[in-house]
Short mmCIF file of C-alpha atoms in Angstrom, two decimals:
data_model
loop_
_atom_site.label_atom_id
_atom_site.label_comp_id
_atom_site.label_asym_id
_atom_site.label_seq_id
_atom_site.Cartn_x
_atom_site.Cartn_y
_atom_site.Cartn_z
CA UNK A 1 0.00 0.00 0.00
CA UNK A 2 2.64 2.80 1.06
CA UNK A 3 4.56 1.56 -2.46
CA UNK A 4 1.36 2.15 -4.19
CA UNK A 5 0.92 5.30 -2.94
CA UNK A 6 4.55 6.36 -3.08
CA UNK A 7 3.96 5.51 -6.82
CA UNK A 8 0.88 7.55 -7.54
CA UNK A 9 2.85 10.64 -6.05
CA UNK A 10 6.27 10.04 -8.03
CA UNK A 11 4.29 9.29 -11.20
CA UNK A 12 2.71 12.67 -11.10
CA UNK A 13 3.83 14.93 -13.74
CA UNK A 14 3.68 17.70 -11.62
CA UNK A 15 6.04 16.34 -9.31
CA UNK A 16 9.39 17.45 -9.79
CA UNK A 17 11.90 14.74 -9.12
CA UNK A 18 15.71 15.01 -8.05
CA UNK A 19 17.54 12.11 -7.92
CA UNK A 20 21.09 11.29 -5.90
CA UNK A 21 22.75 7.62 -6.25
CA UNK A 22 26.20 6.14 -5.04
CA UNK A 23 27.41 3.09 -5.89
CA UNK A 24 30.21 0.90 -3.87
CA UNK A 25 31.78 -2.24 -3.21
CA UNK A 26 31.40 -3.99 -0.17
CA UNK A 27 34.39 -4.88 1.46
CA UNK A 28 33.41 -8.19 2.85
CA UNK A 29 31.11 -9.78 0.09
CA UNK A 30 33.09 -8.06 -2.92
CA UNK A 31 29.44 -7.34 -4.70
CA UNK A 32 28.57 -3.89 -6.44
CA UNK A 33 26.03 -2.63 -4.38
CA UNK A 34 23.90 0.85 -5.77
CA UNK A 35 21.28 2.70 -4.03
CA UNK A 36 19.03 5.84 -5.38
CA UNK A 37 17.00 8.30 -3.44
CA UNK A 38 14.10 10.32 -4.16
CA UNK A 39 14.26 13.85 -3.26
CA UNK A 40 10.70 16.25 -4.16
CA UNK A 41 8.34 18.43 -2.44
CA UNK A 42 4.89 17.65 -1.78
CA UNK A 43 1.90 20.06 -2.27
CA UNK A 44 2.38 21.48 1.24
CA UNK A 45 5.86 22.27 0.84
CA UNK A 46 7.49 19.61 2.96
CA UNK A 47 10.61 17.91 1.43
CA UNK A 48 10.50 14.22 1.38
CA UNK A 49 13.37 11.71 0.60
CA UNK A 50 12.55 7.70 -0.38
CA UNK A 51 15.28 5.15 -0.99
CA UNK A 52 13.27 3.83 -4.88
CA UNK A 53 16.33 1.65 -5.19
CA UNK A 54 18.83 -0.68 -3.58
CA UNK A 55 20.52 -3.19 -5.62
CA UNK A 56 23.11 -5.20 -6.45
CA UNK A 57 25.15 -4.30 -10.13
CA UNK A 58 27.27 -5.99 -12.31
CA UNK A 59 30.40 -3.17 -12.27
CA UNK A 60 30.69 0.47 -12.32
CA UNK A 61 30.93 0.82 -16.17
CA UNK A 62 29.08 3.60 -17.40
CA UNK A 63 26.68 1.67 -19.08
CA UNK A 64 25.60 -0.89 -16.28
CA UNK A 65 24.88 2.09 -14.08
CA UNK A 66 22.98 4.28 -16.33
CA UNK A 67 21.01 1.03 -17.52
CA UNK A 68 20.50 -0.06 -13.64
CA UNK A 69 18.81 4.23 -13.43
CA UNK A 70 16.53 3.94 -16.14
CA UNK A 71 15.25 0.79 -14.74
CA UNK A 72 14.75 2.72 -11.78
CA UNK A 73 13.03 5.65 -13.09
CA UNK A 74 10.31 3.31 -15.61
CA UNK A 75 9.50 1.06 -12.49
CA UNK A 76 8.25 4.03 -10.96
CA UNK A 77 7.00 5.68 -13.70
CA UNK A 78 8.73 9.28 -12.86
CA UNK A 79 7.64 11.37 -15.55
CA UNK A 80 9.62 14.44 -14.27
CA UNK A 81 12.97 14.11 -13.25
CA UNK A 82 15.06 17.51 -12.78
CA UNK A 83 18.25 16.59 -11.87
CA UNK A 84 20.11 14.15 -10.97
CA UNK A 85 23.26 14.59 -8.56
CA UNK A 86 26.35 11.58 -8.59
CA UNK A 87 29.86 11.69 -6.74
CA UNK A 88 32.77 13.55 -9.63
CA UNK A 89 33.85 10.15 -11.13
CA UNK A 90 34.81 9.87 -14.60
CA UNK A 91 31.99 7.03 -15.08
CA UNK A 92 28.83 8.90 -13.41
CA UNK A 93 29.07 11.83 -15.90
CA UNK A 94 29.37 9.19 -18.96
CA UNK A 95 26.44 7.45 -17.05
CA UNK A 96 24.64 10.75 -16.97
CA UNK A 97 25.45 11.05 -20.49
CA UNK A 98 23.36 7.99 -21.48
CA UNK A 99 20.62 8.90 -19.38
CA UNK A 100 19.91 12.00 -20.75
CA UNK A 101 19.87 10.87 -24.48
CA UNK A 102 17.11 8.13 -23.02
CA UNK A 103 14.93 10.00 -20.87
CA UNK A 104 12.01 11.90 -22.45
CA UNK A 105 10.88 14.91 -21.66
CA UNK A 106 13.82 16.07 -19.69
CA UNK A 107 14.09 19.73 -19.38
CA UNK A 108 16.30 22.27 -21.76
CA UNK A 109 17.87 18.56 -23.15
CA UNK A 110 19.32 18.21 -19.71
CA UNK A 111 21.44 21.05 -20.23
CA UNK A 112 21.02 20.95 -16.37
CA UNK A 113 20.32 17.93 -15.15
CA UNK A 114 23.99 16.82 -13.84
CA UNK A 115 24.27 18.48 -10.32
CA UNK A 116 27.78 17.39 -9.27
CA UNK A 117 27.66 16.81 -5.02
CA UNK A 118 29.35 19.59 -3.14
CA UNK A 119 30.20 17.32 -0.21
CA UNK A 120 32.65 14.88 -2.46
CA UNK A 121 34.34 18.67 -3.88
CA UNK A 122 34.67 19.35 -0.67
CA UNK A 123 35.89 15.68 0.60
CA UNK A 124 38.34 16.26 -3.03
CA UNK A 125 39.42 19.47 -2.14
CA UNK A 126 40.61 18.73 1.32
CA UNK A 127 42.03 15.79 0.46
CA UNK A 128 44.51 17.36 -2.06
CA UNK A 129 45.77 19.33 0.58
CA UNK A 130 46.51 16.61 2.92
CA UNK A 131 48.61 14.33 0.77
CA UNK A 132 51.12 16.66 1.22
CA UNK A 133 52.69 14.80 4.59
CA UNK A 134 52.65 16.76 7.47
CA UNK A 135 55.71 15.93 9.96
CA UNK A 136 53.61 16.50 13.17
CA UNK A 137 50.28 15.34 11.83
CA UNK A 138 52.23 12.04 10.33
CA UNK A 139 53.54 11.18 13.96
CA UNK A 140 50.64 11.85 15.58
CA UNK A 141 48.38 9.25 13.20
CA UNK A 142 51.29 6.60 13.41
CA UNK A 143 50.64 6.98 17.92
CA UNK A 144 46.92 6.45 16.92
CA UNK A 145 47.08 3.68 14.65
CA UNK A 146 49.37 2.59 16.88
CA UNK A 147 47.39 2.57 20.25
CA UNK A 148 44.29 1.70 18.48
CA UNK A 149 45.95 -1.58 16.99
CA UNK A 150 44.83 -3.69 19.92
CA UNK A 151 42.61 -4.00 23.58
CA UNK A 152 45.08 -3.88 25.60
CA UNK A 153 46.82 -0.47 24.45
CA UNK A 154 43.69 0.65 24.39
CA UNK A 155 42.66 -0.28 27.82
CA UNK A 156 46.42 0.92 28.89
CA UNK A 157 45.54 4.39 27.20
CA UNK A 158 42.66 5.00 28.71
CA UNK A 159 44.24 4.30 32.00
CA UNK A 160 46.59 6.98 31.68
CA UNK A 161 44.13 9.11 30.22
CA UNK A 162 43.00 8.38 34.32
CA UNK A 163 46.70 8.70 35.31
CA UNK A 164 47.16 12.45 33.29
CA UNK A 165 43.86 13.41 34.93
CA UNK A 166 41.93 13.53 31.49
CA UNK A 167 39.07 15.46 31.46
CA UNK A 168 37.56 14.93 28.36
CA UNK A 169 35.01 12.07 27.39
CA UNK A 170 36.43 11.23 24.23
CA UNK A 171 38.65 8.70 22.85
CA UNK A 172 40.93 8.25 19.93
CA UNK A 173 39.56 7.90 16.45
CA UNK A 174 40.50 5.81 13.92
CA UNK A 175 40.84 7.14 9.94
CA UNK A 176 38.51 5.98 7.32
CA UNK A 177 40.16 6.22 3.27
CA UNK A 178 37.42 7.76 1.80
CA UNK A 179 36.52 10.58 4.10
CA UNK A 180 38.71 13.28 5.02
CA UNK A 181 36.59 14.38 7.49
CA UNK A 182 38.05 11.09 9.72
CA UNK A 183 41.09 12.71 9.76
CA UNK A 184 40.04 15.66 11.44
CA UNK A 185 38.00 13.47 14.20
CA UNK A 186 41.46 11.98 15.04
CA UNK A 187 43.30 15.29 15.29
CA UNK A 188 40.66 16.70 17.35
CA UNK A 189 40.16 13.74 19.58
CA UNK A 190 43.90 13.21 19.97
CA UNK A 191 44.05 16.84 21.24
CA UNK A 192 41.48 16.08 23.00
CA UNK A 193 43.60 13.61 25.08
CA UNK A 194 47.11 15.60 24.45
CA UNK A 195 48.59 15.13 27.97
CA UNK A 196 47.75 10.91 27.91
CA UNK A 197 50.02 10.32 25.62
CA UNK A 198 53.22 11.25 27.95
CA UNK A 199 51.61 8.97 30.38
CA UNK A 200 50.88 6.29 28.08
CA UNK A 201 55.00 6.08 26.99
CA UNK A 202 56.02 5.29 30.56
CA UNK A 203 53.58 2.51 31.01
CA UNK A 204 54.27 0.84 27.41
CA UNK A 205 58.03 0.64 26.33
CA UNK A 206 57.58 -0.46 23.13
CA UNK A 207 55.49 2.85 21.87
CA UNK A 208 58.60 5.11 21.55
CA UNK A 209 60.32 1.98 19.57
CA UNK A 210 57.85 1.39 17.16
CA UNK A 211 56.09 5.06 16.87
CA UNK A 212 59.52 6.67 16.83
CA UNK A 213 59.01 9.45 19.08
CA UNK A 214 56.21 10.66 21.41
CA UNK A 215 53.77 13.30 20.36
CA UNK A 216 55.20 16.67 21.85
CA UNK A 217 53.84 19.90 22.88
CA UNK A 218 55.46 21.23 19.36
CA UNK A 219 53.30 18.87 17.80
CA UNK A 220 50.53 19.93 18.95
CA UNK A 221 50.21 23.13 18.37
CA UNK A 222 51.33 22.59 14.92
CA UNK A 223 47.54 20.10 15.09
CA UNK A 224 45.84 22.93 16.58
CA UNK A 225 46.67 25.54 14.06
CA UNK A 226 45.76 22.12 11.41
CA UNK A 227 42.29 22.05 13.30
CA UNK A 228 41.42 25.40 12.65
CA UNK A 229 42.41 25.07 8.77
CA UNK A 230 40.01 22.19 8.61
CA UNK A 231 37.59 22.74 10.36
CA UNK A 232 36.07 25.42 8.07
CA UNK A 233 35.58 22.35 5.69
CA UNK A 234 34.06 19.91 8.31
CA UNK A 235 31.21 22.58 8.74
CA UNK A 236 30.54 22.70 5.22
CA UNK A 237 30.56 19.32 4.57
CA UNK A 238 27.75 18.67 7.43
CA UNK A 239 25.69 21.69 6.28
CA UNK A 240 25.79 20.54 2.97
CA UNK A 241 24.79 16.44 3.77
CA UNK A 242 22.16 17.80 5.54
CA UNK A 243 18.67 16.21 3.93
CA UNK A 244 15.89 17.76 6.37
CA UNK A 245 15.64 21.30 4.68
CA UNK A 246 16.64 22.87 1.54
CA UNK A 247 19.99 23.90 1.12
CA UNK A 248 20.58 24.37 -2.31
CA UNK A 249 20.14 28.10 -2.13
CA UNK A 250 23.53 28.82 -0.02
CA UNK A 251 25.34 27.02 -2.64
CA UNK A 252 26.97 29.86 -4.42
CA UNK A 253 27.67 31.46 -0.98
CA UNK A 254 29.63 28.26 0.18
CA UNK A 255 31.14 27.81 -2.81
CA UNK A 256 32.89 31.25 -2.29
CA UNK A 257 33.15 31.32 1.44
CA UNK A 258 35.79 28.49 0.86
CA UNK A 259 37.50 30.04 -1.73
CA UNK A 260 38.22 33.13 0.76
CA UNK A 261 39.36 30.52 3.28
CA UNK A 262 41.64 29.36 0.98
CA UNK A 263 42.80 32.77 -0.30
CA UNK A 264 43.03 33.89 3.10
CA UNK A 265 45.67 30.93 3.92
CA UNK A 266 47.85 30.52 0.81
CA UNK A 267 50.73 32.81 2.26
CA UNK A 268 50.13 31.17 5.39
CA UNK A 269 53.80 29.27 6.17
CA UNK A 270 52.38 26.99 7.66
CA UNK A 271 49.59 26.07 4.93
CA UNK A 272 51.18 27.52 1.37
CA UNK A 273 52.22 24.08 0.09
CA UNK A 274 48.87 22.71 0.87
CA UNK A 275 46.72 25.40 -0.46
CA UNK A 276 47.70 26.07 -4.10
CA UNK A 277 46.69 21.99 -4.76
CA UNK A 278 43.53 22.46 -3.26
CA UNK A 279 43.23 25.94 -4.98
CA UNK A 280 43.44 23.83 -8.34
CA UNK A 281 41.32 20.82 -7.28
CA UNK A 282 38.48 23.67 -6.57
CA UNK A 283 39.21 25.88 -9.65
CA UNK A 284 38.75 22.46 -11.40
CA UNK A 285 34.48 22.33 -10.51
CA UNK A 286 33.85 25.60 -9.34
CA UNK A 287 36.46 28.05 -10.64
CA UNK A 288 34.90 29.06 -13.62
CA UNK A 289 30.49 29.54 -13.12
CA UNK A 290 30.24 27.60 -16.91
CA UNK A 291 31.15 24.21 -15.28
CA UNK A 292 28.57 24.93 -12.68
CA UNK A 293 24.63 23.57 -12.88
CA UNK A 294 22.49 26.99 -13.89
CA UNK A 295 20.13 25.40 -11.37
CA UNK A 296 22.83 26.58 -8.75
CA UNK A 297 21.82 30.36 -9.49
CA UNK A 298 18.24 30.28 -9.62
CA UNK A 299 18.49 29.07 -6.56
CA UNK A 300 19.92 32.07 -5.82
CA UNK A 301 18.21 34.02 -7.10
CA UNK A 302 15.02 33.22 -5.98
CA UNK A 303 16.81 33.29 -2.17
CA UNK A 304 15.44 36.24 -0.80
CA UNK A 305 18.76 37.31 0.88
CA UNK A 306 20.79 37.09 -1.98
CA UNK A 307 18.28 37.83 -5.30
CA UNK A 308 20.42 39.62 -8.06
CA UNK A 309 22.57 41.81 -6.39
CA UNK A 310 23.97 38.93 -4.64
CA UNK A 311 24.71 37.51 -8.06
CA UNK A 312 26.66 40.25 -9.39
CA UNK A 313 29.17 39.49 -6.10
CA UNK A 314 29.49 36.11 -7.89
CA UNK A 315 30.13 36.47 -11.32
CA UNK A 316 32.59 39.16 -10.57
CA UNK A 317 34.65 37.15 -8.27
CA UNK A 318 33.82 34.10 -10.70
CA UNK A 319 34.89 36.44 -13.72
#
């Protein structure tokens, strides 16, 4: 019944359909796993989002995806879909591609129907920056990986997080590959916990063998000032993954709010061989307004903070 009715409403033409889809491979089973999610707003102006889809796929190729999407969009007979928004790989926009040739009825040719998603930029962006090895943040993530690597360093941690009179709750985090944002929970946890790891280096004699050295008070600071830098990013990438409430409208300001923060630190000493990477890696999808959706400034424009004048600010910083 709530399929049937979920049906009736995303068959409507009148209901304007935007689409987002990921696809991954599961660590454990090794299968190609791809999910999409309905995004529209109902008559009474409340957003709703519905997983349509959630299936396994052959590969990645281009092809299998894009085939996997229309299969997706006839089941449910979606007679309007706007846009459609997919992670920056090289295979989603030939994917998108496809789809647009196949759909019918799709607005302006889809002209503007691939919305790339500001939170992988972001996750890009940042990333860039941070392959660049940092001498204190490198020593610091070889103690975590380190403590973290068994039950009893961790239970030994936390008792001289006890012994170095600890106040804060949390613990060390661990890094995840794929999100940048990981590494900034372990800096900020670690300093967090900055006067444990001292402690921790009496009670187990192996950590100064095997780390190398003990994370100093030079070191942190050095994370501090690293925190900061981030952290600018980590707000934006929440605001932006947030799904209760529209938030396409602040794109455009976002979008330049981090290219200040960028501007603002690429003399920095401690930053300039970071920034000018990530200064390229964001030039690359937002540097010039043709590679970005038109959708991105209606938006705007209908935003009744920003409206035109706002715009001008854009295209002349764009221009």
């Amino acid at each position: 019944m709530e399929r049937q009715k979920l049906y009736k409403h995303l068959s409507n033409p009148k209901t304007a359909i935007h689409l987002t889809t990921d696809t991954w491979t599961s660590s454990c089973q090794k299968i190609n796993y791809m999910v999409v999610t309905a995004h529209f707003i109902t008559e009474d102006f409340v957003m709703h989002k519905r997983v349509v889809n959630f299936r396994e796929v052959d590969t990645h190729k281009a092809e299998d995806m894009a085939r996997e999407l229309l299969i997706c969009i006839n089941e449910w007979g979606m007679k309007n879909v706007m846009t459609m928004t997919v992670d920056n790989a090289k295979t989603n926009d030939a994917a998108i591609n496809i789809i647009v040739k196949e759909l019918p009825g799709i607005y302006e040719n889809g002209k503007h129907f691939h919305i790339r998603c500001m939170a992988h930029i972001i996750n890009l962006v940042v990333k860039m920056g941070l392959k660049h090895e940092v001498y204190h943040v490198k020593n610091l993530q070889d103690a975590v990986k380190y403590i973290r690597a068994s039950p009893q360093r961790i239970k030994t941690f936390k008792q001289a997080m006890k012994d170095a009179a600890v106040e804060s709750q949390r613990f060390l985090c661990g890094e995840t590959p794929t999100r940048w944002n990981s590494t900034f929970e372990l800096l900020r946890s670690a300093y967090d916990v900055k006067d444990a790891f001292l402690e921790y280096s009496h009670q187990d004699p192996m950590f100064h063998k095997t780390v190398g050295r003990v994370p100093s008070h030079s070191d942190f600071e050095m994370i501090k000032k690293m925190m900061e830098f981030l952290e600018k990013f980590k707000k934006k990438t929440e605001k932006v993954s947030c799904s209760t409430k529209p938030i396409f409208h602040t794109y455009t300001r976002e979008i330049l709010d981090i290219e200040q923060h960028l501007r603002k630190h690429e003399t920095n000493p401690n930053f300039m061989f970071m920034v000018p990477d990530m200064k390229d890696k964001y030039d690359k999808y937002w540097g010039d307004y043709d590679t970005i959706s038109d959708y991105v400034f209606f938006a705007t424009l209908l935003d009744p903070q920003c409206k035109s004048k706002f715009m001008k600010v854009v295209f002349t910083q764009m221009l």
